Amino acid sequence: MKAYLAMALTALMITSNPIWANASKETAYKELEWDDLIPLSEQLNPPPFPEVDHNDEFAIPKQPIGKVVEGLNGTPVRLPGFVVPLEGDSHEITAFLLVPYFGACIHVPAPPTNQIVYVAYPEGAKVDDLWDAVWVTGTLQTTAASHEMGDAAYSLTATSVTPYERPH
């Protein structure tokens, strides 16, 4: 009984210590789905999809502009998706667009801006791991980013990029 009480007291001291408490908060990520990035008002009343002029082979329809969910700003999140590499080399990618489906930014038009996340990952993700879906973990910001591959309504500083595994 004394050993159990000592262990419980030690656990209480560790979790009440601000250093340990902050460490446990840092790993508490909110797991998101792509629909979570679309405000409810926009889900209920989506903006019109841009029309394609099929008579002009050079006409490129504009990317739909999507609003952000302001409440997600500064939130530690975990989001699955596919990588569109932007910066890095043949071994590691340090910046990319995260999109909900493979080839999203190759298709015209690109997905709505609130369905693209600009990711900075200074540590670098190995290129070999990026052809399949990935989980990206980090802090989400409602800060837009623009690139020729597509505009993003959100930005994220990643702490990890790992191969996608279906949640249990």
mmCIF file of C-alpha atoms in Angstrom:
data_model
loop_
_atom_site.group_PDB
_atom_site.id
_atom_site.type_symbol
_atom_site.label_atom_id
_atom_site.label_comp_id
_atom_site.label_asym_id
_atom_site.label_seq_id
_atom_site.Cartn_x
_atom_site.Cartn_y
_atom_site.Cartn_z
ATOM 1 C CA MET A 1 0.000 0.000 0.000
ATOM 2 C CA LYS A 2 2.865 2.391 0.833
ATOM 3 C CA ALA A 3 4.482 1.724 -2.552
ATOM 4 C CA TYR A 4 1.200 2.431 -4.354
ATOM 5 C CA LEU A 5 0.705 5.655 -2.391
ATOM 6 C CA ALA A 6 4.288 6.766 -3.141
ATOM 7 C CA MET A 7 3.798 6.078 -6.867
ATOM 8 C CA ALA A 8 0.508 8.000 -6.926
ATOM 9 C CA LEU A 9 2.087 10.939 -5.070
ATOM 10 C CA THR A 10 5.054 10.966 -7.492
ATOM 11 C CA ALA A 11 2.699 10.935 -10.486
ATOM 12 C CA LEU A 12 0.721 13.804 -8.982
ATOM 13 C CA MET A 13 3.902 15.828 -8.395
ATOM 14 C CA ILE A 14 5.112 15.220 -11.959
ATOM 15 C CA THR A 15 1.827 16.187 -13.605
ATOM 16 C CA SER A 16 1.386 19.270 -11.417
ATOM 17 C CA ASN A 17 4.910 20.494 -12.244
ATOM 18 C CA PRO A 18 4.540 23.213 -14.935
ATOM 19 C CA ILE A 19 7.377 21.770 -17.016
ATOM 20 C CA TRP A 20 5.744 18.326 -17.200
ATOM 21 C CA ALA A 21 2.268 19.780 -17.594
ATOM 22 C CA ASN A 22 3.356 21.810 -20.643
ATOM 23 C CA ALA A 23 5.059 18.772 -22.161
ATOM 24 C CA SER A 24 1.840 16.785 -21.968
ATOM 25 C CA LYS A 25 -0.139 19.671 -23.502
ATOM 26 C CA GLU A 26 2.269 19.858 -26.434
ATOM 27 C CA THR A 27 1.358 16.336 -27.493
ATOM 28 C CA ALA A 28 -2.402 16.934 -27.263
ATOM 29 C CA TYR A 29 -3.190 17.449 -30.947
ATOM 30 C CA LYS A 30 -6.700 17.822 -32.302
ATOM 31 C CA GLU A 31 -7.190 15.294 -35.086
ATOM 32 C CA LEU A 32 -8.933 17.039 -37.980
ATOM 33 C CA GLU A 33 -10.733 15.966 -41.107
ATOM 34 C CA TRP A 34 -10.768 18.186 -44.184
ATOM 35 C CA ASP A 35 -14.382 19.249 -43.617
ATOM 36 C CA ASP A 36 -13.275 20.697 -40.254
ATOM 37 C CA LEU A 37 -11.405 23.386 -42.239
ATOM 38 C CA ILE A 38 -14.621 24.633 -43.863
ATOM 39 C CA PRO A 39 -16.867 26.961 -41.819
ATOM 40 C CA LEU A 40 -20.312 25.496 -41.164
ATOM 41 C CA SER A 41 -21.995 28.361 -43.050
ATOM 42 C CA GLU A 42 -19.940 27.483 -46.141
ATOM 43 C CA GLN A 43 -20.682 23.770 -45.752
ATOM 44 C CA LEU A 44 -24.396 24.556 -45.724
ATOM 45 C CA ASN A 45 -24.178 27.063 -48.572
ATOM 46 C CA PRO A 46 -21.092 26.317 -50.709
ATOM 47 C CA PRO A 47 -19.779 28.993 -53.048
ATOM 48 C CA PRO A 48 -20.371 28.354 -56.761
ATOM 49 C CA PHE A 49 -17.713 26.263 -58.466
ATOM 50 C CA PRO A 50 -15.951 28.191 -61.240
ATOM 51 C CA GLU A 51 -17.152 27.458 -64.720
ATOM 52 C CA VAL A 52 -14.772 26.090 -67.313
ATOM 53 C CA ASP A 53 -14.790 27.596 -70.805
ATOM 54 C CA HIS A 54 -14.515 24.463 -72.946
ATOM 55 C CA ASN A 55 -14.198 26.570 -76.104
ATOM 56 C CA ASP A 56 -10.927 28.134 -74.941
ATOM 57 C CA GLU A 57 -8.262 25.488 -74.441
ATOM 58 C CA PHE A 58 -6.010 28.009 -72.641
ATOM 59 C CA ALA A 59 -8.618 29.302 -70.212
ATOM 60 C CA ILE A 60 -7.804 28.329 -66.647
ATOM 61 C CA PRO A 61 -10.672 28.660 -64.188
ATOM 62 C CA LYS A 62 -9.911 30.513 -60.991
ATOM 63 C CA GLN A 63 -9.343 28.600 -57.811
ATOM 64 C CA PRO A 64 -12.387 28.833 -55.507
ATOM 65 C CA ILE A 65 -11.810 30.997 -52.432
ATOM 66 C CA GLY A 66 -12.850 29.329 -49.185
ATOM 67 C CA LYS A 67 -13.228 30.987 -45.796
ATOM 68 C CA VAL A 68 -11.297 29.758 -42.766
ATOM 69 C CA VAL A 69 -12.471 28.542 -39.386
ATOM 70 C CA GLU A 70 -11.013 31.293 -37.183
ATOM 71 C CA GLY A 71 -11.319 29.122 -34.062
ATOM 72 C CA LEU A 72 -8.604 26.809 -35.442
ATOM 73 C CA ASN A 73 -5.963 29.570 -35.467
ATOM 74 C CA GLY A 74 -3.056 28.525 -33.234
ATOM 75 C CA THR A 75 -4.466 25.039 -32.636
ATOM 76 C CA PRO A 76 -2.104 22.043 -32.437
ATOM 77 C CA VAL A 77 -3.539 19.633 -35.023
ATOM 78 C CA ARG A 78 -2.995 16.345 -36.799
ATOM 79 C CA LEU A 79 -4.290 16.236 -40.389
ATOM 80 C CA PRO A 80 -4.018 13.514 -43.050
ATOM 81 C CA GLY A 81 -3.429 14.346 -46.690
ATOM 82 C CA PHE A 82 -1.217 14.228 -49.754
ATOM 83 C CA VAL A 83 1.957 16.203 -50.394
ATOM 84 C CA VAL A 84 2.605 18.621 -53.253
ATOM 85 C CA PRO A 85 6.349 19.365 -52.867
ATOM 86 C CA LEU A 86 7.442 23.013 -53.051
ATOM 87 C CA GLU A 87 10.915 23.279 -51.502
ATOM 88 C CA GLY A 88 13.705 20.857 -50.785
ATOM 89 C CA ASP A 89 15.915 18.551 -52.789
ATOM 90 C CA SER A 90 15.854 14.987 -54.092
ATOM 91 C CA HIS A 91 16.193 13.634 -50.532
ATOM 92 C CA GLU A 92 14.027 15.851 -48.329
ATOM 93 C CA ILE A 93 11.092 18.237 -48.706
ATOM 94 C CA THR A 94 11.060 21.252 -46.366
ATOM 95 C CA ALA A 95 7.920 23.012 -47.642
ATOM 96 C CA PHE A 96 4.836 21.597 -49.327
ATOM 97 C CA LEU A 97 1.128 21.955 -49.852
ATOM 98 C CA LEU A 98 -1.018 19.436 -48.007
ATOM 99 C CA VAL A 99 -4.148 18.544 -49.991
ATOM 100 C CA PRO A 100 -7.084 16.201 -49.349
ATOM 101 C CA TYR A 101 -6.640 13.945 -52.398
ATOM 102 C CA PHE A 102 -3.802 12.817 -54.633
ATOM 103 C CA GLY A 103 -3.051 15.165 -57.526
ATOM 104 C CA ALA A 104 -5.285 17.926 -56.187
ATOM 105 C CA CYS A 105 -3.110 20.796 -57.413
ATOM 106 C CA ILE A 106 -2.498 19.230 -60.803
ATOM 107 C CA HIS A 107 -6.209 19.281 -61.606
ATOM 108 C CA VAL A 108 -7.729 22.524 -62.820
ATOM 109 C CA PRO A 109 -9.046 24.304 -60.925
ATOM 110 C CA ALA A 110 -7.224 23.584 -57.688
ATOM 111 C CA PRO A 111 -9.356 22.788 -54.628
ATOM 112 C CA PRO A 112 -10.816 25.719 -52.676
ATOM 113 C CA THR A 113 -8.230 27.623 -50.672
ATOM 114 C CA ASN A 114 -9.562 26.243 -47.379
ATOM 115 C CA GLN A 115 -8.793 22.745 -48.658
ATOM 116 C CA ILE A 116 -5.074 23.458 -49.079
ATOM 117 C CA VAL A 117 -2.598 23.888 -46.214
ATOM 118 C CA TYR A 118 0.877 25.356 -46.728
ATOM 119 C CA VAL A 119 3.280 23.335 -44.568
ATOM 120 C CA ALA A 120 6.749 24.412 -43.451
ATOM 121 C CA TYR A 121 8.814 21.511 -42.126
ATOM 122 C CA PRO A 122 12.414 22.694 -41.603
ATOM 123 C CA GLU A 123 13.455 19.258 -40.334
ATOM 124 C CA GLY A 124 12.633 17.860 -43.768
ATOM 125 C CA ALA A 125 10.456 14.911 -44.769
ATOM 126 C CA LYS A 126 12.082 12.110 -46.713
ATOM 127 C CA VAL A 127 10.955 12.147 -50.346
ATOM 128 C CA ASP A 128 10.426 8.354 -50.432
ATOM 129 C CA ASP A 129 7.737 8.666 -47.762
ATOM 130 C CA LEU A 130 5.670 11.268 -49.603
ATOM 131 C CA TRP A 131 4.027 9.405 -52.486
ATOM 132 C CA ASP A 132 1.329 7.984 -50.249
ATOM 133 C CA ALA A 133 -0.916 9.746 -47.761
ATOM 134 C CA VAL A 134 0.746 11.206 -44.679
ATOM 135 C CA TRP A 135 -0.183 12.524 -41.259
ATOM 136 C CA VAL A 136 1.082 16.047 -40.597
ATOM 137 C CA THR A 137 1.240 17.246 -37.015
ATOM 138 C CA GLY A 138 1.859 20.839 -35.977
ATOM 139 C CA THR A 139 0.291 24.189 -35.207
ATOM 140 C CA LEU A 140 -2.353 25.404 -37.651
ATOM 141 C CA GLN A 141 -2.595 29.109 -38.519
ATOM 142 C CA THR A 142 -5.281 30.958 -40.472
ATOM 143 C CA THR A 143 -2.523 32.617 -42.495
ATOM 144 C CA ALA A 144 -2.824 32.433 -46.273
ATOM 145 C CA ALA A 145 0.037 31.418 -48.548
ATOM 146 C CA SER A 146 0.276 31.717 -52.304
ATOM 147 C CA HIS A 147 2.159 29.542 -54.783
ATOM 148 C CA GLU A 148 1.835 28.851 -58.510
ATOM 149 C CA MET A 149 0.572 25.367 -57.590
ATOM 150 C CA GLY A 150 -2.329 26.842 -55.634
ATOM 151 C CA ASP A 151 -3.293 29.227 -52.874
ATOM 152 C CA ALA A 152 -3.704 27.993 -49.313
ATOM 153 C CA ALA A 153 -6.001 29.563 -46.723
ATOM 154 C CA TYR A 154 -4.115 27.858 -43.876
ATOM 155 C CA SER A 155 -0.463 27.498 -42.914
ATOM 156 C CA LEU A 156 1.077 24.954 -40.592
ATOM 157 C CA THR A 157 4.490 24.624 -38.992
ATOM 158 C CA ALA A 158 4.969 20.874 -38.804
ATOM 159 C CA THR A 159 6.550 19.011 -35.922
ATOM 160 C CA SER A 160 6.202 15.648 -37.684
ATOM 161 C CA VAL A 161 5.293 14.097 -41.002
ATOM 162 C CA THR A 162 4.586 10.371 -40.849
ATOM 163 C CA PRO A 163 3.086 7.761 -43.192
ATOM 164 C CA TYR A 164 -0.700 7.596 -42.966
ATOM 165 C CA GLU A 165 -2.198 4.807 -40.937
ATOM 166 C CA ARG A 166 -5.928 4.518 -40.489
ATOM 167 C CA PRO A 167 -7.010 5.501 -36.926
ATOM 168 C CA HIS A 168 -8.276 2.634 -34.820
#
